[in-house]
């Protein structure tokens, strides 16, 4: 596919007033897309080859497409009827409930995952990392469904599947299943709370690492452990990473313990994370939010995801990852033009149109044409307004246009 | 007199579904509602046939809920309808006020038009009542009051309103006493206030003057109090003393009240007792900033304190994240407090409906009743809990029996600036 995106707005720099960044400057361009790559970027005044097809962006802003880096595609009521969460005493009771629910949810799992991916695509997402239940109830069935659905959407979304021992790797005796999952299409080894879930931090983390080494795969572990237990677990994991040589291959999801840790501890852990190349994934929960701006400033790589939406764990969630970026900005008072605009990097795998000095660094000729058009004048506005994507490009193809959109979120009566 | 009509096939909540005493869902039944003279004149089960020839409007099973209230908003300062502008970076509240002082005169010509856009958004988001604060300060004088009053008067058919005279730059700090007294004679209905400690620097004097203005105007009070933990609590207690002295029982509200979330719960209980004793209400905007404490909602509810939510603002020189969507505000509060089960979610609706919920605490249907005002939202949802958690779409809003279709263009956020 080769075409021009005409009259597209690109950010070109920051405007300073009284030594402060007051606004973002932007200009119109024509961009030539071919073979999945931005081939030419020319000022909008210049003529384009009339023999090549074109779409008119009509002054909309081009932004890098989004990544949804923590979600559970295989367990959701999304697009289905309303169901509140049942009140339970603790997570173990929830797990017991889940064991009963999972077989019932399986018949709709495919459809709901499809609806969810459609919805993500409509919200500008072209990369999804999903955690998929691997436990004795589901066996590898959820994995098979997740794979199928991601394959269907492979033209619009790059998917990664984390094999997730939701009921505890040791606790539910899922080691064999996990190894099998890694041979059956899962690409990342997951885990959950080695202490409170598995009751054996050493064995749990060792087994996780062993599975990863066998499969030559990265790791992404759910860590909800609170306070000092969470900090201890991170430190222990870092030791194992060093022993196994698994640097730059591990993500910790949630890491709630960093939300209550002292400044000194946060700085210490930031150094440890950087040393082992551990990245973080967060859904920016409203309680004990981890100090994301501080960690990022210290060099820690952090991605955002919506986490589960409308399921038996939580009735909330909209599935729009830009909403999570906005939540982050709101929580940490990132309200000025630059701070707000730069928040975008948490959902774009680190890409922002302008760098910290206000130089245009995206898009460049040769960049992958994974992008979205939004009705906004700059990144800051897009984040603050949760700008809707009117068009989504992936590998240089148009994979979504807003007139295709149907309302996927609603339960409701019709 | 308006012509009477039937709203047919309306979904009403009639009870909770339980399993071993645990609420697991909400039971609803379809009804017909006769709307006449701004009231719900009759309620029939949908299985009963309507015998008369009155007009019928089929809601096709939409859920009816009590209409919402926007309890804390600044209609006078938004950039809505204008160009994008991020917040100017400042170091503290005083610098923010200085920043605003420069911006306000420039925006003055747009105030009325923007207030109208906001009112439409708030109305489309389901509210039939707004309590707005308007700046009374040396920079705009009484102009904001005048323009916001004009704007509101054009929407008399859609909602009722209260206007709080708000000395944003400090009653003492900006020497706004005279202006405030004048505002109370020119259409403001409630006396506002702002951080007697943090902004005015004289807690007792500032509070006494606010009280004096209220007594002179025979008006209620609604004071912004951002001052944190024990400073805020001291200020509340001082205000309580003055309320007692002046006999201003059931006539005062505190907006924000962050301090309540910054002290131990046992101490908050004592303050809550005073709220009850003196009939003081809390208007919260439940902000999400990590360094701001949110009042303990459930504690206050258990004590019986009247707590109402507001969205505060939408796109102004103070912040870019406001939405004017009160349903979203209560949903995110639920997310914060983890109100995830059917009953907790359903009950949370009370924070935006002046405490009216279709079912009471024991699950008995208490709304709507024959004779209730026909202030209703019709939602594409199966129950209150779903409406809050999934922020279901509002299709129609009824105010005093008049039915308004929600304009999706206005109610979505992306149309804010263009």
Coordinates of C-alpha atoms in Angstrom, one line a residue, chain A residues 20-22 77 80-88 286-287 310 313-317 323 326-327 329-337 340 375-378 380-381 384-388 407 409-414, chain B residues 11 22 24 59-62 84-89 288-291 315 320-323 328 331-332 334-342 345 380-383 385-386 388-393 413-414 416-418:
Chain A
X20 CA 8.7 29.1 30.2
X21 CA 7.3 26.7 27.7
X22 CA 3.8 28.1 27.0
X77 CA -17.5 -9.3 30.6
X80 CA -21.6 -8.5 27.6
X81 CA -24.3 -8.0 30.1
X82 CA -23.7 -6.1 33.3
X83 CA -22.3 -8.1 36.2
X84 CA -21.0 -6.5 39.4
X85 CA -18.1 -7.9 41.4
X86 CA -19.2 -10.1 44.3
X87 CA -17.9 -8.9 47.6
X88 CA -15.3 -11.4 48.9
X286 CA -5.7 5.5 42.3
X287 CA -4.4 4.1 45.6
X310 CA -15.2 -5.1 33.4
X313 CA -12.2 -8.6 39.6
X314 CA -13.3 -5.1 38.7
X315 CA -16.4 -3.6 37.2
X316 CA -14.5 -0.5 36.0
X317 CA -12.3 0.4 33.0
X323 CA -7.1 7.6 29.6
X326 CA -4.2 11.3 31.5
X327 CA -4.8 9.7 34.9
X329 CA -0.8 13.3 34.5
X330 CA -3.7 14.2 36.7
X331 CA -2.4 12.3 39.7
X332 CA 1.1 13.7 39.5
X333 CA 0.0 17.2 38.6
X334 CA 1.8 17.2 35.2
X335 CA -0.3 20.1 34.0
X336 CA 2.0 22.4 32.0
X337 CA 2.3 22.0 28.3
X340 CA 1.6 16.9 29.8
X375 CA -8.5 15.9 16.6
X376 CA -6.1 17.9 18.7
X377 CA -3.4 20.6 18.1
X378 CA -0.6 19.1 20.2
X380 CA -0.6 17.9 25.5
X381 CA -4.1 18.6 24.3
X384 CA -5.7 16.2 28.5
X385 CA -8.7 15.6 26.3
X386 CA -8.2 11.8 25.9
X387 CA -8.4 12.6 22.2
X388 CA -10.2 9.9 20.1
X407 CA -20.3 1.2 20.6
X409 CA -18.4 -0.7 25.6
X410 CA -22.0 -0.8 26.5
X411 CA -23.8 -3.4 28.4
X412 CA -27.2 -1.7 28.6
X413 CA -30.5 -2.9 27.3
X414 CA -29.9 -2.8 23.6
Chain B
X11 CA -37.2 0.2 33.6
X22 CA -25.7 -11.4 49.8
X24 CA -25.8 -10.3 43.8
X59 CA -38.6 4.6 26.3
X60 CA -37.9 1.0 25.1
X61 CA -36.8 -0.2 28.5
X62 CA -34.4 2.5 29.3
X84 CA -6.2 24.7 23.8
X85 CA -4.1 26.2 26.6
X86 CA -2.2 24.2 29.1
X87 CA -1.8 25.3 32.7
X88 CA 1.1 27.8 33.3
X89 CA 3.6 26.3 35.6
X288 CA -7.2 12.5 42.0
X289 CA -4.0 14.3 42.7
X290 CA -1.6 12.0 44.6
X291 CA -0.8 14.7 47.1
X315 CA -10.3 23.4 31.2
X320 CA -7.0 20.7 32.1
X321 CA -8.6 17.5 33.3
X322 CA -12.1 18.5 34.4
X323 CA -14.9 17.0 32.4
X328 CA -17.8 9.8 35.6
X331 CA -17.5 6.2 39.0
X332 CA -13.9 7.2 39.6
X334 CA -15.9 4.2 43.3
X335 CA -12.7 3.1 41.6
X336 CA -10.7 4.9 44.3
X337 CA -12.7 3.4 47.2
X338 CA -13.1 0.0 45.5
X339 CA -16.9 0.1 45.5
X340 CA -17.1 -2.9 43.2
X341 CA -20.1 -4.9 44.3
X342 CA -23.7 -4.3 43.2
X345 CA -22.0 0.9 43.4
X380 CA -29.1 2.7 28.6
X381 CA -28.4 0.4 31.5
X382 CA -30.0 -2.3 33.5
X383 CA -29.4 -0.9 37.0
X385 CA -24.7 -0.2 39.6
X386 CA -24.1 -0.7 35.9
X388 CA -22.0 4.1 37.7
X389 CA -19.4 1.4 36.9
X390 CA -19.7 1.5 33.1
X391 CA -20.7 5.2 32.8
X392 CA -23.7 4.2 30.8
X393 CA -25.1 6.5 28.1
X413 CA -15.2 15.7 25.2
X414 CA -13.5 16.1 21.8
X416 CA -14.6 21.0 23.6
X417 CA -12.4 23.2 21.5
X418 CA -13.8 23.1 18.1

